[in-house]
Coordinates of N, CA, C and O in Angstrom, one line a residue:
X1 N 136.1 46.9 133.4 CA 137.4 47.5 133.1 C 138.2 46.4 132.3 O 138.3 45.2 132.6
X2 N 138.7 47.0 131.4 CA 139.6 45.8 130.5 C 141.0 46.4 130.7 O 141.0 47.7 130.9
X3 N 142.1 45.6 130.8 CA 143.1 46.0 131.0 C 144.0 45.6 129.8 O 143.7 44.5 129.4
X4 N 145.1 46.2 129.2 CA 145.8 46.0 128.1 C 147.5 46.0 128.7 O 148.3 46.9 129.0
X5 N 147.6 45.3 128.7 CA 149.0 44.9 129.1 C 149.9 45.5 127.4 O 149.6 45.5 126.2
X6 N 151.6 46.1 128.5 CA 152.3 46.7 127.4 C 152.9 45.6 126.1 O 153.2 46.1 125.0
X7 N 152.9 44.3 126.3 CA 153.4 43.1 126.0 C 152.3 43.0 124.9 O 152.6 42.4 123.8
X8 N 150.8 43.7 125.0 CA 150.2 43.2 124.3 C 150.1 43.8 123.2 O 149.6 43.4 122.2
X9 N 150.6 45.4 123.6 CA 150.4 47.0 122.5 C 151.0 46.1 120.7 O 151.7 45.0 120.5
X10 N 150.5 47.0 119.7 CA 150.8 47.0 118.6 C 151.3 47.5 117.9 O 150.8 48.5 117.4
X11 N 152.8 47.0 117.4 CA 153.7 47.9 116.6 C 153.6 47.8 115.1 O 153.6 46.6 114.7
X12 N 153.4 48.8 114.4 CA 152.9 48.8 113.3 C 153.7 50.5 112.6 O 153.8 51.5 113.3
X13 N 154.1 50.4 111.3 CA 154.7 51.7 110.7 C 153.9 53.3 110.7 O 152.7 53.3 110.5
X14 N 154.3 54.4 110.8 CA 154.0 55.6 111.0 C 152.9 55.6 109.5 O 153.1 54.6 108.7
X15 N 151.9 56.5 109.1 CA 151.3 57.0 108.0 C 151.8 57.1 107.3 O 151.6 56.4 106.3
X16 N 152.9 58.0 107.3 CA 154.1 58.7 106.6 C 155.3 57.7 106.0 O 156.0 57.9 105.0
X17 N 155.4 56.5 107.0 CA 156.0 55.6 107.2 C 158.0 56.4 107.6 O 159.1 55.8 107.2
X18 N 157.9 57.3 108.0 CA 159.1 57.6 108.9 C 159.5 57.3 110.0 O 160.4 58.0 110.6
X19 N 158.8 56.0 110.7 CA 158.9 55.5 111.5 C 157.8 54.7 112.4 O 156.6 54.7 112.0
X20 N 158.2 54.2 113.5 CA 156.7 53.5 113.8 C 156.1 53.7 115.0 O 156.8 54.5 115.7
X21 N 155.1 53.3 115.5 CA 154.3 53.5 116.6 C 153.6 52.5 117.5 O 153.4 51.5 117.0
X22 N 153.3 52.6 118.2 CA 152.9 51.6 119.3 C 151.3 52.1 119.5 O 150.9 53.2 119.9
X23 N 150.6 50.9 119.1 CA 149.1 51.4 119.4 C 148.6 50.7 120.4 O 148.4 49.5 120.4
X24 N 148.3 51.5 121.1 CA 147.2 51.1 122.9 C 146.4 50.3 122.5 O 146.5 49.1 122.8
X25 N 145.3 51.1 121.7 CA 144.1 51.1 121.6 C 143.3 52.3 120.4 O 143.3 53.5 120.1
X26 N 142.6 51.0 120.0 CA 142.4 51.9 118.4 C 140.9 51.6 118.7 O 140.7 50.5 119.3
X27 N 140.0 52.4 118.4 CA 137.7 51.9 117.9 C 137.9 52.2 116.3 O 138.7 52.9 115.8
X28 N 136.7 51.5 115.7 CA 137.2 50.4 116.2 C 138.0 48.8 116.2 O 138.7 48.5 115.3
X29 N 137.9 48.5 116.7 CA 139.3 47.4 117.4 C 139.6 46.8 115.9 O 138.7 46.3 115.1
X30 N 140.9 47.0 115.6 CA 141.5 46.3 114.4 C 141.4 47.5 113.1 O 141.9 47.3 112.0
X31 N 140.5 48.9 113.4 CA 140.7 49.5 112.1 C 141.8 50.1 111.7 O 142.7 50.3 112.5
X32 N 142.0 50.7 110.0 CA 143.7 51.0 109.9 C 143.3 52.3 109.8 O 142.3 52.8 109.4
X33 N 144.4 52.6 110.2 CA 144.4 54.4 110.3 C 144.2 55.2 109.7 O 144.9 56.3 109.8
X34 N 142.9 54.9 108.7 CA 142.1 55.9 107.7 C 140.9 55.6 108.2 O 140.0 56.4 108.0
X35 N 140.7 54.5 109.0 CA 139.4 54.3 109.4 C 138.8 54.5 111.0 O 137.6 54.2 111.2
X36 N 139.7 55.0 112.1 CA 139.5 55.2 113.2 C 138.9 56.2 113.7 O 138.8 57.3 113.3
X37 N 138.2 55.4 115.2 CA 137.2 56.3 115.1 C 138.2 57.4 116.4 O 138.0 58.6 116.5
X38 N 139.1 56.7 117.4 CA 139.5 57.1 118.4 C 140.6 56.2 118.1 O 140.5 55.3 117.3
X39 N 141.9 56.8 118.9 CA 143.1 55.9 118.9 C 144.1 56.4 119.9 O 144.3 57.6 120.1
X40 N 144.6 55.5 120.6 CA 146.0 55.8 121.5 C 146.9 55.3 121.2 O 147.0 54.1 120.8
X41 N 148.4 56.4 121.3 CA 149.6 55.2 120.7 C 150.6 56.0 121.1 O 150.4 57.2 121.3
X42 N 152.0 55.5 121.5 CA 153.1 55.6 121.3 C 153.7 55.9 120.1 O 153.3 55.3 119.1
X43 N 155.0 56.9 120.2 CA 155.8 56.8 118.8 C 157.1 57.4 119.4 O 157.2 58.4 120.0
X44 N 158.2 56.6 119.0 CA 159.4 56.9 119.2 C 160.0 58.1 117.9 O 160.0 57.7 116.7
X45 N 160.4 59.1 118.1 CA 160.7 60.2 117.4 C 162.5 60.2 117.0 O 163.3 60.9 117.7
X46 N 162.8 59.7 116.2 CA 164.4 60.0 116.2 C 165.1 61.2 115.8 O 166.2 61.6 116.2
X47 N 164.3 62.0 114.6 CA 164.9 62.9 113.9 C 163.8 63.8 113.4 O 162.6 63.3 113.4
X48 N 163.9 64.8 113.1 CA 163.7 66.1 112.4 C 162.5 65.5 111.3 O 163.0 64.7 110.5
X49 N 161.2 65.8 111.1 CA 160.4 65.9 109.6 C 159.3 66.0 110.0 O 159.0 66.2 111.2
X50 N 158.5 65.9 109.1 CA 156.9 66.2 109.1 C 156.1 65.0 109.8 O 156.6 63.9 109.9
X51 N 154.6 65.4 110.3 CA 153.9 64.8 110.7 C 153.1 64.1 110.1 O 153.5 64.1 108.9
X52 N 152.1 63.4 110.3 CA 151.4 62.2 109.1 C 150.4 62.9 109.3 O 150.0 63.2 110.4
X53 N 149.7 63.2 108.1 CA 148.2 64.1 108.3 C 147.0 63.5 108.0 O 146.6 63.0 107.0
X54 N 146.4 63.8 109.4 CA 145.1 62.7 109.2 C 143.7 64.0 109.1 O 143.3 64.9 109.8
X55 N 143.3 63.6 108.1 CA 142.0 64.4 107.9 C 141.0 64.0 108.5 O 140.6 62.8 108.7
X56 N 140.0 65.6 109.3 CA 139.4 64.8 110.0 C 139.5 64.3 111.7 O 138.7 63.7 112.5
X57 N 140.3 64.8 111.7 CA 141.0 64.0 112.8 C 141.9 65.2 113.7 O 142.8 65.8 113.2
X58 N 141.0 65.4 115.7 CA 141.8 66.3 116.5 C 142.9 65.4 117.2 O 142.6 64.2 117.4
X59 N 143.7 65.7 117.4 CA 145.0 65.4 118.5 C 145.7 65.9 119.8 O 145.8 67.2 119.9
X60 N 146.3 65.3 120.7 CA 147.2 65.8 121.6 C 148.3 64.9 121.9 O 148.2 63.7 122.1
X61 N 149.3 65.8 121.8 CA 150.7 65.4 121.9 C 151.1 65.4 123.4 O 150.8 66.4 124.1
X62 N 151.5 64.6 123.7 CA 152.5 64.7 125.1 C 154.2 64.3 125.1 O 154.4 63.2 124.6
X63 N 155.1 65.0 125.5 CA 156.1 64.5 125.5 C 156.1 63.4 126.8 O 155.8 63.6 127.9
X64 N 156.7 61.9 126.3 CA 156.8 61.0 127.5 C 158.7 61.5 127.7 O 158.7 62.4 128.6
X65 N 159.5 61.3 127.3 CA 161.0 61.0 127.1 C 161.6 61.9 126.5 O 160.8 62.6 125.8
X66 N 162.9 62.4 126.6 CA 163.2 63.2 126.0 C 163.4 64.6 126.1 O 162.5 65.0 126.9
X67 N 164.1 65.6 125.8 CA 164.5 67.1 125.9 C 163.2 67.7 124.8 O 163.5 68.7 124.3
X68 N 162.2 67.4 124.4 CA 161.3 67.8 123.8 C 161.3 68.2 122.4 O 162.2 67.9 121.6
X69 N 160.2 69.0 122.0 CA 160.0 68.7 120.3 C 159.9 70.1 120.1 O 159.7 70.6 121.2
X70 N 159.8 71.0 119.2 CA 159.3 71.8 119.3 C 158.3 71.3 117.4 O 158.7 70.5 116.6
X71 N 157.0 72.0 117.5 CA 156.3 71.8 116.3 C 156.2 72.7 115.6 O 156.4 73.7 116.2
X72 N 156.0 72.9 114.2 CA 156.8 74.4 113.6 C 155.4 74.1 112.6 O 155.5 73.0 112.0
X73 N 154.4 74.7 112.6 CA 152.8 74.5 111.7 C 152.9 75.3 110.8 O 153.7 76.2 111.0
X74 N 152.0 75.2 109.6 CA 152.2 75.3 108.3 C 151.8 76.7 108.0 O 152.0 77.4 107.0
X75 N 151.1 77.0 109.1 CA 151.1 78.6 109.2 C 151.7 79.3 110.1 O 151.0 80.1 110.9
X76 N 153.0 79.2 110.2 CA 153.9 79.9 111.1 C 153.9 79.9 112.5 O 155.0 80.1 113.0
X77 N 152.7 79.5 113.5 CA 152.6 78.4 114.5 C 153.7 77.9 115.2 O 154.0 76.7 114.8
X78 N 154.8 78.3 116.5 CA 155.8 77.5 116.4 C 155.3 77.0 118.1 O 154.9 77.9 118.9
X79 N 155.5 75.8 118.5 CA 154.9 75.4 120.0 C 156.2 74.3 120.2 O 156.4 73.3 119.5
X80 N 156.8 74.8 121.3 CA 157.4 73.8 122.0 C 157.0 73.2 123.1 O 156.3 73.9 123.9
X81 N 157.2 72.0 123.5 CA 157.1 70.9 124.1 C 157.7 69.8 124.7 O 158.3 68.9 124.0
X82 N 157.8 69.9 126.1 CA 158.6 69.3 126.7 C 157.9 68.3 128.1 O 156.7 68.4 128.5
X83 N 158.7 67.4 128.7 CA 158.3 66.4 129.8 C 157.4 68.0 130.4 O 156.2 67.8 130.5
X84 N 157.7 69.0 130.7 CA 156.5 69.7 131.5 C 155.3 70.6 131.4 O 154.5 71.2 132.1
X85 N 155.5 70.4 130.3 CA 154.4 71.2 129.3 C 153.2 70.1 129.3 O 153.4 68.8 129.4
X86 N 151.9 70.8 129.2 CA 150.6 70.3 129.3 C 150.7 69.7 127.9 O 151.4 70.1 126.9
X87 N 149.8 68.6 127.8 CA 149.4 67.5 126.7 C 149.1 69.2 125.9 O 148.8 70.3 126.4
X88 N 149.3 68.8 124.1 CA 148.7 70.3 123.7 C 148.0 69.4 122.6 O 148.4 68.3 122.3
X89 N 147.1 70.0 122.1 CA 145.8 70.0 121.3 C 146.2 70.6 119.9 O 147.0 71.5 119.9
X90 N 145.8 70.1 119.0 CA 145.7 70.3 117.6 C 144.8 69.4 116.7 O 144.6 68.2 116.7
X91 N 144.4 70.6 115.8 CA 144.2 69.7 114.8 C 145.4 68.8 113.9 O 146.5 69.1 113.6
X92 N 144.8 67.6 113.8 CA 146.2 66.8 112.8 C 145.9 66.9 111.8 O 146.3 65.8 111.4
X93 N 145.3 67.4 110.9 CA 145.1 68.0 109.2 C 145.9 69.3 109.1 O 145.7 69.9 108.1
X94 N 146.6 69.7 109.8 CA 147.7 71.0 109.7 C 148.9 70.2 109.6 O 149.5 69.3 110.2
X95 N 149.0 71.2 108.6 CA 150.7 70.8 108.2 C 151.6 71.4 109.4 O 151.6 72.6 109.7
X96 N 152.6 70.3 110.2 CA 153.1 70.3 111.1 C 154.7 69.2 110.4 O 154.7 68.1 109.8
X97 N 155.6 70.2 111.0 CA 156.9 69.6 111.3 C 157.6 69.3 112.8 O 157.8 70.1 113.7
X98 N 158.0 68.2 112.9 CA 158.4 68.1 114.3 C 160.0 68.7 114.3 O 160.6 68.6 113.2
X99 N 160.7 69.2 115.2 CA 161.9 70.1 115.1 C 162.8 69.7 116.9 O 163.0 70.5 117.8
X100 N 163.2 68.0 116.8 CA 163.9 67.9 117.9 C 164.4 68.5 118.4 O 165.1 69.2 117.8
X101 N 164.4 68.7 119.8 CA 165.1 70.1 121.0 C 166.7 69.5 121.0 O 167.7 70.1 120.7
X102 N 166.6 68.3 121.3 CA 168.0 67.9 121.8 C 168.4 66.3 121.6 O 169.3 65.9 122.3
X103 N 167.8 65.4 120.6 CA 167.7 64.3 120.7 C 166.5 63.8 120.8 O 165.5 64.5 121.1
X104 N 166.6 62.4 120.5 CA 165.2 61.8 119.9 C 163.9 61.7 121.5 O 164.3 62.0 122.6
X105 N 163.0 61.5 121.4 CA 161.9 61.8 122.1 C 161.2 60.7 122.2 O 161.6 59.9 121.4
X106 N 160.1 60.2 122.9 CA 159.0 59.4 122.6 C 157.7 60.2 123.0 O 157.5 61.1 123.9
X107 N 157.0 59.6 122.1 CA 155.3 60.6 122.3 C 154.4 59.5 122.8 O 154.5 58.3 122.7
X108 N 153.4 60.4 123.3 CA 151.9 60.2 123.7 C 151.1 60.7 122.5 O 151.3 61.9 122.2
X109 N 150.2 59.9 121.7 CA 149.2 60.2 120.9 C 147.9 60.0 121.3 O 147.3 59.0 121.5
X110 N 147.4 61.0 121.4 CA 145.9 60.7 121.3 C 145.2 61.3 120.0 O 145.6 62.3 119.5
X111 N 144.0 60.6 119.3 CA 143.4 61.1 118.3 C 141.6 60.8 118.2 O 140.9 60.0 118.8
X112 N 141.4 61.4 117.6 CA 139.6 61.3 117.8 C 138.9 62.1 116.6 O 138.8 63.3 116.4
X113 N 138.4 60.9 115.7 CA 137.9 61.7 114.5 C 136.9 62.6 114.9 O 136.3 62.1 115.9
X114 N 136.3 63.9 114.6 CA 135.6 64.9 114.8 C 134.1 64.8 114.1 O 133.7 64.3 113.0
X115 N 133.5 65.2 115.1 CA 131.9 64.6 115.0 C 132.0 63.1 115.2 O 131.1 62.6 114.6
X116 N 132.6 62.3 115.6 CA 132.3 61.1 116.2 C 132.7 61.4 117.4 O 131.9 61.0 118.2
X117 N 133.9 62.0 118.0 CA 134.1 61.5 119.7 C 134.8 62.9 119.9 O 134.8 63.9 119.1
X118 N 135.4 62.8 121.2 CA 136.3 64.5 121.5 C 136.6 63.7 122.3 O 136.1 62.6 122.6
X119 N 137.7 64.4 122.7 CA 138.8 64.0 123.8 C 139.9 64.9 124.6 O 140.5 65.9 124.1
X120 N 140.0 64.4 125.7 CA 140.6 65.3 126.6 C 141.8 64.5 127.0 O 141.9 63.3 126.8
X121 N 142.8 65.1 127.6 CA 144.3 64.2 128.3 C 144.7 65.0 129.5 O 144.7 66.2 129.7
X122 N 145.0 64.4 130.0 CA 145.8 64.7 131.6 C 146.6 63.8 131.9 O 146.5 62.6 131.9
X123 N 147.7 64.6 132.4 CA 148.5 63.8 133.0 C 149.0 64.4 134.4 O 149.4 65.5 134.7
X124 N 148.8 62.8 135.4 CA 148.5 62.7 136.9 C 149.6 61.9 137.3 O 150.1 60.9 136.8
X125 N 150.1 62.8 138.7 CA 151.3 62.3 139.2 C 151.0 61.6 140.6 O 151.9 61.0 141.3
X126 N 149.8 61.6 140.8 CA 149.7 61.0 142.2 C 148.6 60.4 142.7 O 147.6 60.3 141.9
X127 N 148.2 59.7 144.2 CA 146.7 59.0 143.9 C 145.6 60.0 144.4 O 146.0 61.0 145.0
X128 N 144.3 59.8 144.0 CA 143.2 60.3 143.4 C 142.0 59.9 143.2 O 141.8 58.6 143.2
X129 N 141.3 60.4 142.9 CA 139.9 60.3 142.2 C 139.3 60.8 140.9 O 139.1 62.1 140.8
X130 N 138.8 60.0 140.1 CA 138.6 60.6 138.8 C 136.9 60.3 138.3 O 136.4 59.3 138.7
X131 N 135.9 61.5 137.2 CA 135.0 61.2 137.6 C 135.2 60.2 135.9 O 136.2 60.2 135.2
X132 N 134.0 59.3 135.7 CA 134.0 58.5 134.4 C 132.6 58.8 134.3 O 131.8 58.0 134.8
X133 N 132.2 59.6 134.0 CA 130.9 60.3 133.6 C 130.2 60.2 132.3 O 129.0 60.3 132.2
X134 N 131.1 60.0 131.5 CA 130.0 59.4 130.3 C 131.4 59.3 129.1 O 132.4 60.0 129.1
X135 N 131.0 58.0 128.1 CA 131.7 57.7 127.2 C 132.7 56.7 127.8 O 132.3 55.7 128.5
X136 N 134.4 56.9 127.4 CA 134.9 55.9 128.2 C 136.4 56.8 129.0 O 136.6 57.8 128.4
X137 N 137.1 56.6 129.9 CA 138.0 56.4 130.6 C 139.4 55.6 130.2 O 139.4 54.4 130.4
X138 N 140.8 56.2 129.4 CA 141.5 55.6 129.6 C 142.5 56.1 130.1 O 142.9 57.3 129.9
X139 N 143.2 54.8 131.1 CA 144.8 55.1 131.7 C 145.6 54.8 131.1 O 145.3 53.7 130.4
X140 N 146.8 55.4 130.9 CA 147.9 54.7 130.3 C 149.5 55.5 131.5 O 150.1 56.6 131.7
X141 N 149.6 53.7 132.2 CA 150.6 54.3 133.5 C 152.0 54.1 132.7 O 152.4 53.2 132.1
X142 N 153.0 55.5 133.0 CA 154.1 55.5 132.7 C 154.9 54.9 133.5 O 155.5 53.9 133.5
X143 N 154.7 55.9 134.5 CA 156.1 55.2 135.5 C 155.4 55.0 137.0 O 154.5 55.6 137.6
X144 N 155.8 54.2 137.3 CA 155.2 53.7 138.6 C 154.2 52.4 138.6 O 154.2 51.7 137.6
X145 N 153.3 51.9 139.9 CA 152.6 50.8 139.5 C 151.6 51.3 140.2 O 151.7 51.8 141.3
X146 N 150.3 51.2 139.4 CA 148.8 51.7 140.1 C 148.3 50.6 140.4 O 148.7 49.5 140.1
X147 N 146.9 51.1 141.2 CA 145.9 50.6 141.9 C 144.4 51.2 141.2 O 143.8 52.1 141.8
X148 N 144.0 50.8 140.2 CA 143.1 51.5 139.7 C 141.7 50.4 139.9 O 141.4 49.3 139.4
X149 N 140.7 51.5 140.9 CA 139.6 50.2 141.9 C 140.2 49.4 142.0 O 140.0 48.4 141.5
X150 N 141.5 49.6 142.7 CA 141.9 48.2 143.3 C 142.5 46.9 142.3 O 142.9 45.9 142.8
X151 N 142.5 47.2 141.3 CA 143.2 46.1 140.2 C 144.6 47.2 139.8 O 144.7 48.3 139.4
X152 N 145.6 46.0 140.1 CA 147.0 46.6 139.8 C 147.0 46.5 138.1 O 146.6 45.7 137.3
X153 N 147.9 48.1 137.9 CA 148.3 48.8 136.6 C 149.5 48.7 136.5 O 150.1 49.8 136.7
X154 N 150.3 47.7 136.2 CA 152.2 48.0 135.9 C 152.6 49.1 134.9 O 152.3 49.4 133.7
X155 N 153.6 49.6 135.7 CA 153.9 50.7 134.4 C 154.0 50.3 133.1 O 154.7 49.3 132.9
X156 N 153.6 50.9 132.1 CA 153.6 50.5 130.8 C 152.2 49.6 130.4 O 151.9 49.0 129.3
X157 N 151.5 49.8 131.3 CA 150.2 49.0 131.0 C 149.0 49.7 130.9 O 148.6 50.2 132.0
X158 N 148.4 49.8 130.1 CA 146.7 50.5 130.4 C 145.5 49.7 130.7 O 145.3 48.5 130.9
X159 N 144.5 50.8 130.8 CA 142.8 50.3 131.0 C 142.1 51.6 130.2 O 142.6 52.6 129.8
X160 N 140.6 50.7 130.1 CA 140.0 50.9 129.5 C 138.6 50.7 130.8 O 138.3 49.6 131.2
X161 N 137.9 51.9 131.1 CA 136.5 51.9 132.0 C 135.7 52.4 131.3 O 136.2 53.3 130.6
X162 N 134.4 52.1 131.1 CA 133.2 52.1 130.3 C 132.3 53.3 132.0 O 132.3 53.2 133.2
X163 N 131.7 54.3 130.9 CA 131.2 55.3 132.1 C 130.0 54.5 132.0 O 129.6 53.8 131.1
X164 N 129.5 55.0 133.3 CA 129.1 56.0 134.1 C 130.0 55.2 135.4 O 129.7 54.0 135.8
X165 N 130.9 55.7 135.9 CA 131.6 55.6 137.5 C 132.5 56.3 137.7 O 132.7 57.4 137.2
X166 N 133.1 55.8 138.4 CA 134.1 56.7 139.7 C 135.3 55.7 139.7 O 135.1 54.5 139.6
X167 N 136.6 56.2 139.8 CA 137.5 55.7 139.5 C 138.9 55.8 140.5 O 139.7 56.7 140.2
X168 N 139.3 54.9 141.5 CA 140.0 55.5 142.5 C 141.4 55.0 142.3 O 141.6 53.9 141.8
X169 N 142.5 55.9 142.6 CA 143.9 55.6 141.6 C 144.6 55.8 143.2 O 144.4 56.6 144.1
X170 N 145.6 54.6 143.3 CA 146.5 54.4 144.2 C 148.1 54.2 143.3 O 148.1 53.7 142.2
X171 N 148.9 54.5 143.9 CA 150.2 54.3 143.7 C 151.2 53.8 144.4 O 151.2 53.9 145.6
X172 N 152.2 53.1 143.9 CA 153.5 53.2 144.9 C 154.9 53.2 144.4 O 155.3 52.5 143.5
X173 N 155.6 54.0 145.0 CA 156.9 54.6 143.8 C 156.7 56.0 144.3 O 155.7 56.6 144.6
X174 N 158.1 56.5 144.2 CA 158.1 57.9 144.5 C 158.1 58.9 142.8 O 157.7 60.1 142.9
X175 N 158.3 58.5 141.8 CA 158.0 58.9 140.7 C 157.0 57.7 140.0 O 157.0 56.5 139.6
X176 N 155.9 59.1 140.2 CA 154.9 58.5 139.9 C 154.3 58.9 138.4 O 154.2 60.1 138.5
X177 N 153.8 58.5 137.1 CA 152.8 59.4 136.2 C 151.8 58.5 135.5 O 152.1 57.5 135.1
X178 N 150.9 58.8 135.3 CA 149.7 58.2 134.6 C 149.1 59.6 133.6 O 149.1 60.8 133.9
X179 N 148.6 58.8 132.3 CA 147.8 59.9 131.3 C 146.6 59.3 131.5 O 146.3 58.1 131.6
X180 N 145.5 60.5 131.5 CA 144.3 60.0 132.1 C 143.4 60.6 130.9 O 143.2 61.8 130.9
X181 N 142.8 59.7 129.5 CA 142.4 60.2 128.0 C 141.1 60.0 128.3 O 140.8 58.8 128.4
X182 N 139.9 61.0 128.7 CA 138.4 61.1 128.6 C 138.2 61.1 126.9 O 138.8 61.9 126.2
X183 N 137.0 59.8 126.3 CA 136.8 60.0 125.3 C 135.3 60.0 125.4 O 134.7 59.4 126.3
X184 N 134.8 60.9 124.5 CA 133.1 61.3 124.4 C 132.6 61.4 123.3 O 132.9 62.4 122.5
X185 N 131.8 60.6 123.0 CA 130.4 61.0 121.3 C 130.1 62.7 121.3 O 130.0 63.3 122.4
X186 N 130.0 62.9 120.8 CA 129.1 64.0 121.1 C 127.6 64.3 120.8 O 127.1 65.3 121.2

């Protein structure tokens, strides 16, 4: 298990350059964002515009912060998005505008170029068991402080578990959340 501390994440400007993002964790390690094969990241959202379009390339959005986004797609498509709404899936080669609900937001990015990997997201409020069945396992704890096998996760900090195992998540804090990103070859 490798663990990535939030101290260690990488801030670096949006595609678009409308702003910037915080990257977890990119494959691989050090490529720029025409060359990734998988990527996790943060992005603070302030205002109203379009998304950065990566060809090639599936996504899921999660709202961390914020009264939510709604997304307005280039074919009439309109999905709103909020702290309780399920991570949602898209391709990121559609033309997408982001359309603030109420004030600025921060996001959860996940991305995974197509025909190299797929990926799934969940987000888990409490402790548990997770299976790590093939490919890799990553956490990224928001709020609260985990126990993931037993090695402490500070909020704002991730890991990274290499499958095939089993993965046992402890907490402590009464608000609790972790995003739990299955990434797979196919």
């Amino acid at each position: 298990m490798r663990i990535i501390r939030a101290a260690d994440y990488k801030i670096m400007p949006w595609k678009n350059g409308g702003g910037t993002t915080t990257e977890i964790a990119v494959s691989p390690e050090g490529a720029p964002l025409s060359e990734f094969d998988w990527r996790i990241s943060m992005a603070h959202v302030g205002a109203d515009g379009p998304f950065s379009s990566f060809p090639g390339i599936d996504r899921t959005l999660s709202v961390l912060t914020g009264n939510g986004i709604r997304l307005a797609f280039g074919d009439g498509e309109t999905v709103a998005l909020d702290r309780a709404t399920a991570p949602f899936f898209f391709a990121a080669d559609r033309a997408v505008d982001g359309v603030l609900v109420d004030g600025a937001i921060d996001d959860l990015n996940v991305m995974s170029r197509r025909g190299r990997w797929r990926h799934r997201v969940e987000r888990l409020s409490g402790e548990g068991s997770l299976p790590a069945s093939e490919g890799l396992l990553v956490l990224v704890a928001r709020k609260a402080d985990w126990l993931v096998n037993g090695v402490s996760l500070a909020a704002g900090d991730s890991a990274i578990l290499d499958a095939p195992g089993h993965v046992e998540l402890g907490v402590s804090g009464s608000e609790a959340e972790l995003y739990a990103v299955w990434l797979t070859a196919p």
